[in-house]
Coordinates of C-alpha atoms and ligand atoms in Angstrom, one line a residue:
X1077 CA -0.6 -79.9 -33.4
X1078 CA -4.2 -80.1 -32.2
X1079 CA -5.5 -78.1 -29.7
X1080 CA -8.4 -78.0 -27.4
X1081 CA -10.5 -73.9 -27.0
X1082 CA -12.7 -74.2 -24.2
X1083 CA -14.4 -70.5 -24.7
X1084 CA -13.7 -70.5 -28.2
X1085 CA -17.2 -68.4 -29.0
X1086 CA -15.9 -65.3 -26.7
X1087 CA -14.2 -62.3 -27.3
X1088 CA -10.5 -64.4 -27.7
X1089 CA -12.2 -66.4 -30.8
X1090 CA -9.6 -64.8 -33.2
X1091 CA -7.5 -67.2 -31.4
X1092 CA -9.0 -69.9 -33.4
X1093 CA -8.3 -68.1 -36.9
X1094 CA -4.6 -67.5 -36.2
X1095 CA -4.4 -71.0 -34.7
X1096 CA -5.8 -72.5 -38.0
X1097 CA -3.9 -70.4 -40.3
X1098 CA -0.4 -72.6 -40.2
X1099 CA -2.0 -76.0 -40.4
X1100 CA -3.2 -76.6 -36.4
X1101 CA -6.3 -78.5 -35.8
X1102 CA -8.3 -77.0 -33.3
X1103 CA -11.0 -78.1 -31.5
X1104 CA -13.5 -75.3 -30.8
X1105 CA -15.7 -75.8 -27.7
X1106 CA -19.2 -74.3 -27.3
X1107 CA -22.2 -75.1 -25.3
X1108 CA -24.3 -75.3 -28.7
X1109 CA -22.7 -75.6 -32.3
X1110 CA -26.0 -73.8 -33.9
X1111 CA -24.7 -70.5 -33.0
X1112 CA -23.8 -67.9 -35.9
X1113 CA -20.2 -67.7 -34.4
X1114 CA -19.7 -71.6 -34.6
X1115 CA -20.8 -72.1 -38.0
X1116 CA -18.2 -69.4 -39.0
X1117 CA -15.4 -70.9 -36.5
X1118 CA -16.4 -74.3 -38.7
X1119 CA -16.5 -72.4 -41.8
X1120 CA -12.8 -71.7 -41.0
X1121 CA -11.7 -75.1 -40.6
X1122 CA -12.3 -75.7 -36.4
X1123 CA -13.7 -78.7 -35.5
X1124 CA -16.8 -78.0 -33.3
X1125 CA -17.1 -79.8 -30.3
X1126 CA -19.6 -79.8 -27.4
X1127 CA -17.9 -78.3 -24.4
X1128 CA -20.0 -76.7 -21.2
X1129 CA -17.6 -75.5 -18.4
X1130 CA -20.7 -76.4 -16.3
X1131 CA -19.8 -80.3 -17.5
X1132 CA -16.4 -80.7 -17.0
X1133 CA -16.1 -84.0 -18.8
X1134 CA -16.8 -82.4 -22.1
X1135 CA -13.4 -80.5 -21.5
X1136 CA -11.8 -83.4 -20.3
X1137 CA -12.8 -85.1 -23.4
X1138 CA -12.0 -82.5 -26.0
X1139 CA -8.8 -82.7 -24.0
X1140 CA -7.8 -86.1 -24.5
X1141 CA -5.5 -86.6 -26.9
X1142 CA -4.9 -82.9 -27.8
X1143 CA -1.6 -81.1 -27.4
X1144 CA -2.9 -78.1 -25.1
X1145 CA -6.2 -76.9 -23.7
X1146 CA -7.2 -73.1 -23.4
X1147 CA -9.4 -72.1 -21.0
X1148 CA -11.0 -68.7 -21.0
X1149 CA -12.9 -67.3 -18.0
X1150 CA -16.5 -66.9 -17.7
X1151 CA -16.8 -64.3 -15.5
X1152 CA -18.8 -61.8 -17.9
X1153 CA -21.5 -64.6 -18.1
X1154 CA -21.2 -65.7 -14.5
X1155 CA -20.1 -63.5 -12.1
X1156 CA -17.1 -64.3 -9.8
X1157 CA -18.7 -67.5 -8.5
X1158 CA -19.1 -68.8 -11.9
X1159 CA -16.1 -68.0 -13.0
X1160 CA -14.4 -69.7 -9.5
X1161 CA -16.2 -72.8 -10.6
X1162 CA -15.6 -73.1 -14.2
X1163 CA -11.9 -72.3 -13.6
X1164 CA -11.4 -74.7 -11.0
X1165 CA -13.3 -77.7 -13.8
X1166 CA -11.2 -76.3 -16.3
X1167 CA -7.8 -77.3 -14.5
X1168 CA -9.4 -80.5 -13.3
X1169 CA -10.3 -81.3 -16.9
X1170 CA -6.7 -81.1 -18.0
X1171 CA -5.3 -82.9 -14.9
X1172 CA -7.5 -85.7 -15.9
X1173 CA -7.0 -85.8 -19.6
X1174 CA -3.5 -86.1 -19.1
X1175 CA -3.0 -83.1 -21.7
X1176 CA 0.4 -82.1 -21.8
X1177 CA -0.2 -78.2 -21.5
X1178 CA -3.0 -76.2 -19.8
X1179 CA -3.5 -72.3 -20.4
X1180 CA -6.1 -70.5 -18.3
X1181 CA -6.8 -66.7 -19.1
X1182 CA -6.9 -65.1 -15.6
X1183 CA -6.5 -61.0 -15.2
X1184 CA -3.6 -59.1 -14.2
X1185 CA -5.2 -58.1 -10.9
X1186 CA -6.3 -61.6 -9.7
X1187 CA -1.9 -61.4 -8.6
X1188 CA -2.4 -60.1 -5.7
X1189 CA -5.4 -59.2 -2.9
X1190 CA -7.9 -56.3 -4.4
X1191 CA -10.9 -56.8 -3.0
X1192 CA -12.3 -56.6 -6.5
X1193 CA -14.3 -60.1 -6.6
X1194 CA -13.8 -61.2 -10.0
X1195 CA -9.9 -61.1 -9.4
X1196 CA -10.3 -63.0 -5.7
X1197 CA -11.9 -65.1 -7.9
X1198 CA -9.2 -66.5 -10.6
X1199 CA -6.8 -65.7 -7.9
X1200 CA -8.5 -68.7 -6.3
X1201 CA -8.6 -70.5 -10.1
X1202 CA -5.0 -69.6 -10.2
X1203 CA -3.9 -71.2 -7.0
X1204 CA -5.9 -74.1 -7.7
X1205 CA -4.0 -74.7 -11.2
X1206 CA -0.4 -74.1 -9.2
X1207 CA -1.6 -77.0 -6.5
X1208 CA -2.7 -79.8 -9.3
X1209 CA 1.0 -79.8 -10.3
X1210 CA 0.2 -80.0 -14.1
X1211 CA 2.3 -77.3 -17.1
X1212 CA 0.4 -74.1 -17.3
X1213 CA 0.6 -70.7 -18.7
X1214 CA -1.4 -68.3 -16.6
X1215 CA -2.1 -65.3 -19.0
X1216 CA -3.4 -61.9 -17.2
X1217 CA -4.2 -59.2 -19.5
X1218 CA -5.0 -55.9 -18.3
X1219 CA -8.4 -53.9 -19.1
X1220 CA -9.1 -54.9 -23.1
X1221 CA -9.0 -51.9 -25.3
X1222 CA -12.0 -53.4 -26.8
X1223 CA -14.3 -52.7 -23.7
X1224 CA -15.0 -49.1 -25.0
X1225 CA -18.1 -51.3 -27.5
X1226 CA -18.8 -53.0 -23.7
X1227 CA -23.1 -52.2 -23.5
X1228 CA -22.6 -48.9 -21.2
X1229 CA -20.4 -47.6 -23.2
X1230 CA -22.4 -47.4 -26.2
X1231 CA -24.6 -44.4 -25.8
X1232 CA -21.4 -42.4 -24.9
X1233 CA -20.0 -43.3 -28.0
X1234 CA -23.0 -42.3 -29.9
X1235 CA -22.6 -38.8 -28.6
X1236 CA -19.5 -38.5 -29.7
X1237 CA -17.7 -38.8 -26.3
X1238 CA -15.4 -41.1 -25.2
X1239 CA -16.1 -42.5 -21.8
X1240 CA -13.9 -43.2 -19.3
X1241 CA -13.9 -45.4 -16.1
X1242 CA -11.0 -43.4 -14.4
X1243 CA -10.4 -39.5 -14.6
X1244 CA -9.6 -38.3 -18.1
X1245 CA -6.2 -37.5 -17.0
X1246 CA -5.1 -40.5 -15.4
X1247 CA -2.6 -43.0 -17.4
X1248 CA -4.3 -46.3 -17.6
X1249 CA -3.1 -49.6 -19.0
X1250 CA -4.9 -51.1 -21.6
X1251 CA -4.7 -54.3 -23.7
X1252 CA -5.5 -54.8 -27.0
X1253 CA -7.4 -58.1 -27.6
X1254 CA -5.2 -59.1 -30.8
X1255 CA -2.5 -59.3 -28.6
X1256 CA -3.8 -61.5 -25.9
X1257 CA -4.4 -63.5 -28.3
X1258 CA -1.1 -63.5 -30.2
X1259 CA 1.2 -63.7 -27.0
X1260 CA -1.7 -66.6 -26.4
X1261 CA -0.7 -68.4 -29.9
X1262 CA 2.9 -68.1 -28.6
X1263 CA 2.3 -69.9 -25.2
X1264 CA 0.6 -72.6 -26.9
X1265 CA 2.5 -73.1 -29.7
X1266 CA 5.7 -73.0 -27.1
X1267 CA 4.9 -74.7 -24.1
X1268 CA 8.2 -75.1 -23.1
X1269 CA 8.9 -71.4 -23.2
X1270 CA 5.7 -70.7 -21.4
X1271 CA 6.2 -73.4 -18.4
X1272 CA 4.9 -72.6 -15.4
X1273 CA 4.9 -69.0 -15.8
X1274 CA 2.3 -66.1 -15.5
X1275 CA 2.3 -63.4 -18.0
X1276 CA 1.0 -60.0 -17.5
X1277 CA -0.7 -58.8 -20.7
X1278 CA -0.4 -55.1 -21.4
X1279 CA 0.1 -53.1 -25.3
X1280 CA -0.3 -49.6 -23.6
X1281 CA -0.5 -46.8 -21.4
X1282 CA -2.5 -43.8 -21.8
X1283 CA -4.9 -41.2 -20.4
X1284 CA -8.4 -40.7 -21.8
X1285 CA -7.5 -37.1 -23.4
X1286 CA -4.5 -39.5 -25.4
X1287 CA -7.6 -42.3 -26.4
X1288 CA -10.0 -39.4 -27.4
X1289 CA -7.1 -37.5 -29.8
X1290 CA -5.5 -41.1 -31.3
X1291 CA -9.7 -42.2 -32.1
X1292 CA -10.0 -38.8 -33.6
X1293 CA -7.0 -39.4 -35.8
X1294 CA -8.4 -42.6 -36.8
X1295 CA -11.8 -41.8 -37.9
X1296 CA -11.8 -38.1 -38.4
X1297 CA -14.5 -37.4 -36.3
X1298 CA -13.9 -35.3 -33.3
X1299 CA -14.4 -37.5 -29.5
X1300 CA -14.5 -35.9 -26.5
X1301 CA -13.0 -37.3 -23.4
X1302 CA -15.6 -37.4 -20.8
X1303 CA -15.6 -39.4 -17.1
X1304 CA -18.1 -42.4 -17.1
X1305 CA -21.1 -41.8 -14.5
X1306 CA -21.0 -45.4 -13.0
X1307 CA -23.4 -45.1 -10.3
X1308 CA -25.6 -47.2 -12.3
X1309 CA -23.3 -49.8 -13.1
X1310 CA -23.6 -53.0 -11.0
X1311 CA -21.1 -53.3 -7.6
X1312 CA -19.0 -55.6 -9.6
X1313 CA -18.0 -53.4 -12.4
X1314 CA -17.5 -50.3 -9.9
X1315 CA -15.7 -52.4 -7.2
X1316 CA -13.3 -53.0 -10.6
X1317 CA -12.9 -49.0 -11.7
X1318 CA -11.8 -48.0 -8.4
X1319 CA -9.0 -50.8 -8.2
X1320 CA -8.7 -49.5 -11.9
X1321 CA -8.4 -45.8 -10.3
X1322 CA -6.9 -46.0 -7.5
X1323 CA -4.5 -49.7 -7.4
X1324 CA -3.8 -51.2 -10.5
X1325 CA -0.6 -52.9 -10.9
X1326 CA 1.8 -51.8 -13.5
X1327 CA 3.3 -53.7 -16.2
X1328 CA 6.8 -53.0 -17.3
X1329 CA 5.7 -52.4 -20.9
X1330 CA 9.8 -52.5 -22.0
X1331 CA 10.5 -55.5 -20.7
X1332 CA 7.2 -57.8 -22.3
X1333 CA 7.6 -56.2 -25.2
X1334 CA 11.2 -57.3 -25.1
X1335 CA 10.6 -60.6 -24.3
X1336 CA 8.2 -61.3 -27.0
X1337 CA 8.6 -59.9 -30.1
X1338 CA 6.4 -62.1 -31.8
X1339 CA 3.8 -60.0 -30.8
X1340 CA 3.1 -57.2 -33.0
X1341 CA 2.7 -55.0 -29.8
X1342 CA -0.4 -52.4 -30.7
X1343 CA -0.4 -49.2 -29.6
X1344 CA -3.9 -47.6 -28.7
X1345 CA -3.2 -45.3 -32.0
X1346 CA -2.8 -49.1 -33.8
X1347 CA -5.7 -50.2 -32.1
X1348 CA -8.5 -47.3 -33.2
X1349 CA -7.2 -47.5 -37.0
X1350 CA -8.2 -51.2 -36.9
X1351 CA -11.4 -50.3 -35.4
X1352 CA -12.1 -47.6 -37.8
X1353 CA -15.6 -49.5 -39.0
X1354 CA -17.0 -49.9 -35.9
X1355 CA -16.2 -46.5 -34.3
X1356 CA -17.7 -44.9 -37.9
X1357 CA -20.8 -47.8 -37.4
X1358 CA -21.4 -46.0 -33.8
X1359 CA -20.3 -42.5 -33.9
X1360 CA -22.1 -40.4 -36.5
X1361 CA -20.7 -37.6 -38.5
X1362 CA -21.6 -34.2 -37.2
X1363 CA -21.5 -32.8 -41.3
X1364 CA -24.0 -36.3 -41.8
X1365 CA -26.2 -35.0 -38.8
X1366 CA -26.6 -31.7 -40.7
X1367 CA -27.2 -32.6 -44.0
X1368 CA -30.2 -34.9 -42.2
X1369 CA -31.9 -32.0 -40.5
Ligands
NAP2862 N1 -12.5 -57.6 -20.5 C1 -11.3 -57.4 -19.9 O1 -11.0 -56.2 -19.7 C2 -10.5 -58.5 -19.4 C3 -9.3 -58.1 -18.8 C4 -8.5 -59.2 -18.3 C5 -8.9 -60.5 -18.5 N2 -10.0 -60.8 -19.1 C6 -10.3 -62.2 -19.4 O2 -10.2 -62.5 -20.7 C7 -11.1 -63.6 -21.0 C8 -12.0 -63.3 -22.1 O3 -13.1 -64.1 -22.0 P1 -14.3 -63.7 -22.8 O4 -14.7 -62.3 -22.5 O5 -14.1 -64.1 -24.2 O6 -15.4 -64.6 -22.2 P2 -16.8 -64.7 -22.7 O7 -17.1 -63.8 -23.9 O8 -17.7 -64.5 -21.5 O9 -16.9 -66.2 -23.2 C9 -17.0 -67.3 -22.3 C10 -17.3 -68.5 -23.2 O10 -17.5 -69.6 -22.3 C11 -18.4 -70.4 -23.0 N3 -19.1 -71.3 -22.0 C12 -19.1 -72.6 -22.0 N4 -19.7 -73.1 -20.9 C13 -20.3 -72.1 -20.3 C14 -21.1 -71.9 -19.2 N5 -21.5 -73.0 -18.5 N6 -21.5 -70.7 -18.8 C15 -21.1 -69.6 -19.5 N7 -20.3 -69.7 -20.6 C16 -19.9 -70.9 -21.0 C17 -19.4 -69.5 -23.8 O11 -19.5 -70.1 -25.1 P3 -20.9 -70.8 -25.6 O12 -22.0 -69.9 -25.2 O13 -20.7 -70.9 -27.1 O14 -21.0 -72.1 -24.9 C18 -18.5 -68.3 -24.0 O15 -18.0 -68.1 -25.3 C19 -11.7 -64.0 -19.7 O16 -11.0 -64.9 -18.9 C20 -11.7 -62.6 -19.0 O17 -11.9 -62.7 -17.6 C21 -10.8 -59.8 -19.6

């Protein structure tokens, strides 16, 4: 099958590794094929293509002729505006192209009103998709485990302290990204299964005392859970911890993992072992600290 990655140079590229390893052909999409991260997606075997969300024929054309396209958001780049916009091109791409499947990576908030602007937004992508009368997955992960290396983060994580957006002892939801993108693989591979419907996306549920002690396990270095200080964060990212705080929506965690077994459902303990590297990379040893001074 050949498929059509509008995105493909985000943080859901694995998608185009697992895609490639049985034989698919995949059509990568980036603004500019000079990047380091689309020399390796060709290295792999993608086809690079030109594809600018901003120029919706370019995912119209990629489109044409392939068995699905994927559209992941912009927002991080964007803003909500953006994100509005590129959706909306997105979904008018694939009405046009006459591709026979259309996946669009929206966020498990965006299903209801929050008053969180990013999620107004891809609601608004999400009706949009529902109106053009075209098949769709609508995928809507939770928060990805993988935002702990997000830039604020980072100096937290050089201390040795785990940062959180919520209090420490309040169960979040989390999402790790390898299984976005497996339970994405599914949806495309399986467009029949996946008609029409809208997945939540969560792996698991935890407080930030739980993260801390499972990171700890992984890399042997002790974390300590501490409360993130967001006051400098822009009003975007804090209008999205309160929701995260205060009104998130919960996945039945059972019942997805039920229904799709295929994915290899990671739990955050899963999760820190296969980031073992990068938490070593960022968090130094306090014995290595010593031996310096
Ligand atoms: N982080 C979370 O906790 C979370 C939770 C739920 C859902 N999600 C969703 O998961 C998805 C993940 O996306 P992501 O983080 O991989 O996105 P991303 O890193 O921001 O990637 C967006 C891609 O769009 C491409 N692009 C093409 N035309 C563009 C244009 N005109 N302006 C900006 N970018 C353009 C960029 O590639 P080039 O530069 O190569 O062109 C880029 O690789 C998003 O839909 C996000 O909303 C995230």
């Amino acid at each position: 099958m050949t498929f059509a990655i509008a995105g493909a140079t985000g943080r859901l590229r694995p998608l185009i590794r697992v895609l490639l390893e049985p034989g698919h052909h995949v059509r990568a999409l980036t603004r500019t094929g000079e990047s380091p991260i689309a020399s390796e997606l060709r290295s792999l075997g993608a086809e690079i293509w030109r594809g600018d969300f901003d120029e919706p024929e370019t995912l119209a054309a990629a489109a044409t002729g392939a068995d699905a396209l994927f559209a992941a958001g912009t927002a991080h780049r964007v803003g909500p505006d953006g994100e509005m916009r590129h959706g909306v091109a997105a979904a008018d791409a694939a009405k046009e192209s006459g591709v026979p499947h259309f996946v669009y990576v929206s966020g498990s908030g965006a299903g209801a009103d929050s008053r969180v602007p990013v999620f107004d937004a891809k609601r608004a992508v999400e009706a949009h998709i529902r109106s053009l009368e075209l098949p769709y997955t609508i995928l809507a992960p939770v928060y990805f485990m993988e935002n702990l290396f997000n830039p604020w983060n980072l100096p937290s994580l050089t201390s040795r302290v785990l940062p959180s957006p919520v209090p420490i002892d309040l169960p979040i939801q989390q999402a790790a990204v390898a299984d976005v993108v497996a339970l994405a693989v599914a949806a495309i591979e399986q467009p029949k299964e996946f008609d029409r419907k809208r997945v939540a996306v969560a792996s698991d549920e935890l407080t930030a005392v739980d993260a801390a002690a499972a990171i700890t396990a992984a890399i042997g270095i002790e974390m300590e859970p501490k409360r993130l200080d967001t006051s400098m964060l822009p009003p975007g990212l804090r209008a999205l911890f309160a929701w995260l705080e205060t009104d998130a929506p919960s996945v039945d965690l059972d019942q997805l993992h039920g229904n799709h077994p295929e994915v290899r459902w990671s739990s955050y303990a899963d999760w820190s072992e296969s980031q073992r590297a990068r938490f070593r990379a960022l968090c130094p040893h306090p014995h290595a600290e010593a031996v310096a001074h």
